[in-house]
Amino acid sequence: MNQQLVLRVIAKLLIPFILVFALYVQFHGDFGPGGGFQAGVTLAAAMIFYALIFGLATARRNVPDRLLEGMIAGGVLLYGGVGVAGMLLGGNFLDYFVLDADPVVGQHRGIFWVEAGVALTVSSVMLKLFYLFADRANHSGADVQNDLNRPEGGA
Amino acid sequence: MMVVTVVALARSRNLFAVVVLFGAYSFLMATVLVALDAVDVAMTEAAVGAGISTVLFLGALHLCRSEEAKPAHRPLIPLALASGVGALLVYGSLGLPAFSDPTAPIHTHVAPRYLNEGPKETGVPNVVTAVLASYRGYDTFGETTVVFTAGIGVIALLRRRNKNKAEQS
């Protein structure tokens, strides 16, 4: 796969747009369709695409396993942390009205961080699953890219 | 078109074709959801169902044989059970209120409050996001925990195998 010029060029062109689209879905979720789940999956899809074209080792160098595992736990902790912050500020668990003097701003802030937590966990779990599957394939003595060279699945 | 895809899915023995058909089915489902004005769900379906799960299925397929094994016995009892449960569900759906009936319980309980007060209380124009992240925050927290737990479970399963293999060799 590393030698396929067309795929490499197209991937280099496409991946930034996929990443920007993921961020758009994440931060525009308040106004249009989208949110943490969709943005997380799109982010993971961009990274899987990258791993398919440029090889698992390259992707691993950019997004190492330790970072991913930290993100898996960090997303849930961030979500729970927003809830606990609401409790510390005098509200109920996951009560966003107390996060700011203005309840509407507080709601905005709460939803923003909660969605960020969802996106963190979802994207890292998806990418980690892909790494694990690809690892098993490599360990069984075959090259994962023989079977997984269909970029439309990742985009 | 969805019926054709499902019949092909059930008939095909080549698992690679099944995975690709499954992706196509997910995409058709996403278009149905768009037609029903559920854009958020359609987006999730297209991204998760047609995108990521297809890739993960292909990855899993690479680890096993790509032909489905012939069943050892006739599928008569499962077929009878499936059609029995299906008939029961169809019978149950006869008692549901008509599609988009404004007096249905689901439209008179909390939905009017979400729709009328949601934008004012949360300042978020997209009601789906407001309900998902704010009113139903506990549920979404649970969902995130489910994703987290599933991920940790898969990591635990696949990691140990790797270590065993390394110890054996």
XYZ file of C-alpha atoms in Angstrom:
324
model
C 0.000 0.000 0.000
C 2.858 2.323 0.726
C 3.769 2.414 -2.935
C 0.312 3.282 -4.298
C 0.850 6.859 -5.375
C -2.787 7.657 -6.209
C -4.067 6.399 -2.883
C -1.393 8.259 -0.948
C -2.090 11.568 -2.683
C -5.865 11.207 -2.375
C -5.542 10.253 1.284
C -3.342 13.252 1.992
C -5.932 15.450 0.301
C -8.929 13.898 2.007
C -7.803 13.357 5.593
C -7.558 17.056 6.573
C -11.085 17.592 5.268
C -12.393 14.575 7.185
C -10.752 15.884 10.357
C -12.171 19.383 9.855
C -15.591 17.877 9.143
C -15.359 15.912 12.390
C -14.574 19.083 14.319
C -17.422 20.868 12.533
C -19.831 18.080 13.472
C -18.557 18.271 17.048
C -18.796 22.021 17.591
C -21.760 22.707 15.343
C -23.819 20.006 17.059
C -25.697 22.700 18.971
C -27.096 24.194 15.791
C -27.289 21.433 13.215
C -27.224 17.656 13.243
C -24.223 16.185 14.944
C -22.593 15.780 18.300
C -20.026 13.806 20.207
C -20.882 10.334 18.912
C -20.857 11.266 15.238
C -17.756 13.455 15.565
C -15.887 10.747 17.476
C -16.658 8.140 14.841
C -15.642 10.489 12.022
C -12.347 11.252 13.781
C -11.655 7.551 14.235
C -12.555 6.905 10.574
C -10.018 9.505 9.458
C -7.291 7.870 11.547
C -8.235 4.370 10.328
C -8.042 5.657 6.753
C -4.592 7.025 7.554
C -3.512 3.707 9.076
C -4.765 1.782 6.026
C -2.865 3.912 3.542
C 0.315 4.793 5.406
C 0.653 1.640 7.485
C -0.149 0.706 11.042
C 3.280 1.611 12.381
C 3.060 5.186 11.084
C -0.378 5.649 12.587
C 0.834 4.182 15.868
C 3.690 6.690 15.918
C 1.244 9.589 15.520
C -1.466 8.299 17.851
C 0.234 5.941 20.310
C -1.630 3.297 22.272
C -0.938 4.917 25.625
C -2.562 8.165 24.458
C -5.593 6.224 23.174
C -6.045 4.344 26.430
C -5.770 7.612 28.309
C -8.413 9.125 26.016
C -10.795 6.173 26.561
C -10.790 6.744 30.297
C -10.406 10.516 30.033
C -13.630 10.945 28.067
C -15.738 9.169 30.678
C -13.924 11.036 33.451
C -14.534 14.362 31.688
C -18.250 13.578 31.402
C -18.416 12.532 35.044
C -16.285 15.517 35.998
C -18.848 17.899 34.497
C -21.481 16.188 36.641
C -19.353 16.462 39.775
C -18.551 20.109 38.980
C -22.290 20.755 38.943
C -22.558 19.094 42.350
C -19.651 21.112 43.781
C -21.276 24.339 42.587
C -24.435 23.496 44.477
C -26.624 21.728 41.915
C -27.495 18.105 41.257
C -25.265 15.630 39.423
C -25.083 16.709 35.743
C -26.918 19.943 36.542
C -25.570 22.525 34.078
C -27.556 25.534 35.239
C -25.072 26.242 38.032
C -21.970 26.175 35.804
C -22.310 29.880 35.084
C -24.136 32.863 36.543
C -26.376 32.855 33.481
C -28.213 29.497 33.331
C -28.317 29.460 29.518
C -24.533 29.999 29.315
C -24.131 27.305 31.948
C -26.167 24.912 29.804
C -24.006 25.717 26.808
C -20.850 25.096 28.800
C -22.123 21.823 30.225
C -23.253 20.473 26.855
C -19.935 21.486 25.270
C -17.797 19.583 27.770
C -20.112 16.610 27.896
C -20.009 16.276 24.106
C -16.220 16.617 24.212
C -16.079 13.708 26.664
C -18.318 11.569 24.446
C -16.213 12.328 21.366
C -12.968 11.484 23.223
C -14.190 8.100 24.414
C -15.932 7.082 21.190
C -13.079 8.018 18.852
C -10.388 6.392 20.978
C -12.390 3.179 21.521
C -13.018 2.838 17.763
C -9.373 3.434 16.867
C -8.152 1.140 19.627
C -10.442 -1.640 18.361
C -8.992 -1.209 14.889
C -5.431 -1.344 16.250
C -6.230 -4.515 18.176
C -7.797 -6.265 15.179
C -4.907 -5.234 12.958
C -2.459 -6.453 15.588
C -4.052 -9.891 15.694
C -3.839 -10.107 11.922
C -0.170 -9.168 11.990
C 0.557 -11.710 14.716
C -1.080 -14.504 12.748
C 1.590 -13.957 10.131
C -0.374 -12.030 7.518
C -0.363 -8.432 6.409
C -3.554 -6.703 7.443
C -3.482 -4.417 4.473
C -4.092 -7.222 1.982
C -7.687 -7.489 3.048
C -8.299 -3.972 4.245
C -7.348 -1.953 1.227
C -10.782 -0.470 0.642
C -10.633 3.183 1.563
C -14.377 3.768 1.107
C -14.953 1.851 4.325
C -12.858 4.350 6.237
C -14.109 7.526 4.622
C -34.410 -2.174 -2.123
C -33.896 -2.937 1.559
C -35.879 -6.160 1.150
C -33.633 -7.204 -1.752
C -30.547 -6.464 0.371
C -31.861 -8.454 3.319
C -32.762 -11.475 1.175
C -29.305 -11.362 -0.418
C -27.772 -11.064 3.074
C -29.585 -14.157 4.286
C -28.852 -16.213 1.162
C -25.183 -15.377 0.719
C -22.560 -17.740 2.134
C -19.595 -15.561 1.235
C -18.974 -13.506 4.361
C -17.150 -10.783 2.457
C -20.277 -10.183 0.360
C -22.329 -10.231 3.555
C -20.194 -7.480 5.120
C -20.447 -5.282 2.031
C -24.203 -5.880 1.794
C -24.496 -5.014 5.483
C -22.817 -1.680 4.809
C -25.204 -1.050 1.915
C -28.147 -1.932 4.144
C -26.934 0.547 6.787
C -26.706 3.257 4.177
C -30.245 2.533 2.929
C -31.405 2.669 6.557
C -29.719 6.067 6.907
C -31.622 7.374 3.875
C -34.873 6.101 5.405
C -34.028 8.002 8.608
C -33.324 11.156 6.593
C -36.741 10.743 4.976
C -38.206 10.556 8.490
C -36.461 13.882 9.373
C -34.214 12.180 11.957
C -30.990 13.668 10.604
C -28.957 13.092 13.779
C -29.789 9.396 13.865
C -29.203 9.088 10.115
C -25.736 10.581 10.534
C -24.903 8.142 13.320
C -26.211 5.236 11.259
C -24.162 6.250 8.227
C -20.980 6.814 10.248
C -21.201 3.873 12.660
C -23.222 1.304 10.721
C -21.912 1.839 7.209
C -18.460 3.168 8.074
C -16.792 1.903 11.217
C -18.577 -1.418 11.653
C -17.866 -2.370 8.048
C -14.165 -1.731 8.636
C -14.195 -3.644 11.922
C -16.112 -6.541 10.315
C -13.556 -6.672 7.509
C -10.828 -6.715 10.127
C -12.526 -9.558 11.976
C -13.123 -11.363 8.678
C -9.420 -11.236 7.960
C -8.847 -13.231 11.155
C -11.185 -16.088 10.196
C -12.292 -17.918 7.059
C -14.444 -15.975 4.627
C -16.895 -18.790 3.896
C -19.757 -19.488 6.253
C -19.830 -23.113 7.508
C -22.743 -25.257 6.316
C -25.345 -25.602 9.080
C -25.325 -29.030 10.721
C -29.125 -29.388 10.913
C -32.247 -28.147 9.158
C -33.239 -24.642 10.283
C -36.946 -25.549 10.689
C -37.323 -24.933 14.433
C -35.477 -21.575 14.389
C -37.529 -20.558 11.343
C -40.792 -21.434 13.115
C -39.672 -19.574 16.253
C -38.620 -16.489 14.270
C -41.865 -16.334 12.298
C -43.850 -16.923 15.500
C -42.148 -14.016 17.298
C -42.488 -11.888 14.145
C -46.230 -12.582 13.976
C -46.569 -11.688 17.666
C -44.734 -8.386 17.119
C -46.903 -7.525 14.108
C -49.981 -8.358 16.218
C -48.636 -6.084 18.982
C -47.954 -3.247 16.551
C -51.667 -3.272 15.585
C -52.369 -1.782 19.023
C -49.961 1.132 18.525
C -51.347 4.595 17.765
C -51.300 5.602 14.103
C -48.073 7.036 12.665
C -47.676 10.767 13.541
C -50.887 10.743 15.579
C -50.686 13.978 17.633
C -52.627 12.481 20.573
C -50.290 9.499 20.980
C -48.862 9.244 24.522
C -45.320 9.854 23.304
C -46.340 13.264 21.942
C -48.230 14.381 25.039
C -45.880 13.409 27.895
C -42.536 15.264 27.957
C -42.076 16.028 24.254
C -44.047 19.331 24.270
C -41.965 20.605 27.163
C -38.704 19.706 25.410
C -39.869 21.321 22.179
C -41.343 24.465 23.724
C -38.994 25.128 26.643
C -35.815 23.481 25.327
C -34.508 26.336 23.185
C -35.353 28.865 25.906
C -33.902 26.908 28.827
C -30.726 25.660 27.179
C -30.179 28.210 24.410
C -29.429 25.336 22.016
C -31.368 25.473 18.743
C -30.932 21.751 17.986
C -33.482 20.043 20.226
C -31.841 16.645 19.719
C -28.603 17.901 21.256
C -30.470 19.639 24.071
C -32.382 16.469 24.977
C -29.378 14.188 24.539
C -26.825 16.143 26.515
C -28.923 18.114 28.964
C -32.358 16.679 29.762
C -31.209 13.097 29.304
C -27.666 13.655 30.542
C -27.753 10.575 32.758
C -28.692 8.348 29.814
C -25.895 9.727 27.659
C -23.483 9.269 30.538
C -24.622 5.650 30.668
C -24.102 5.296 26.919
C -20.586 6.677 27.147
C -19.875 4.260 29.987
C -21.179 1.409 27.826
C -18.788 2.369 25.004
C -15.989 2.643 27.573
C -16.781 -0.755 29.113
C -17.059 -2.434 25.707
C -13.725 -0.987 24.641
C -12.025 -2.069 27.866
C -13.521 -5.556 27.477
C -12.196 -5.970 23.936
C -8.798 -4.649 24.998
C -8.683 -7.141 27.861
C -9.668 -10.055 25.590
C -7.380 -9.377 22.639
C -4.395 -8.207 24.677
C -4.091 -11.371 26.730
C -4.118 -13.541 23.630
C -1.236 -11.530 22.259
C 0.770 -11.956 25.430
C 0.130 -15.722 25.497
C 1.283 -16.020 21.926
C 4.443 -14.120 22.731
C 5.135 -16.368 25.710
C 4.622 -19.532 23.671
C 6.986 -18.565 20.905
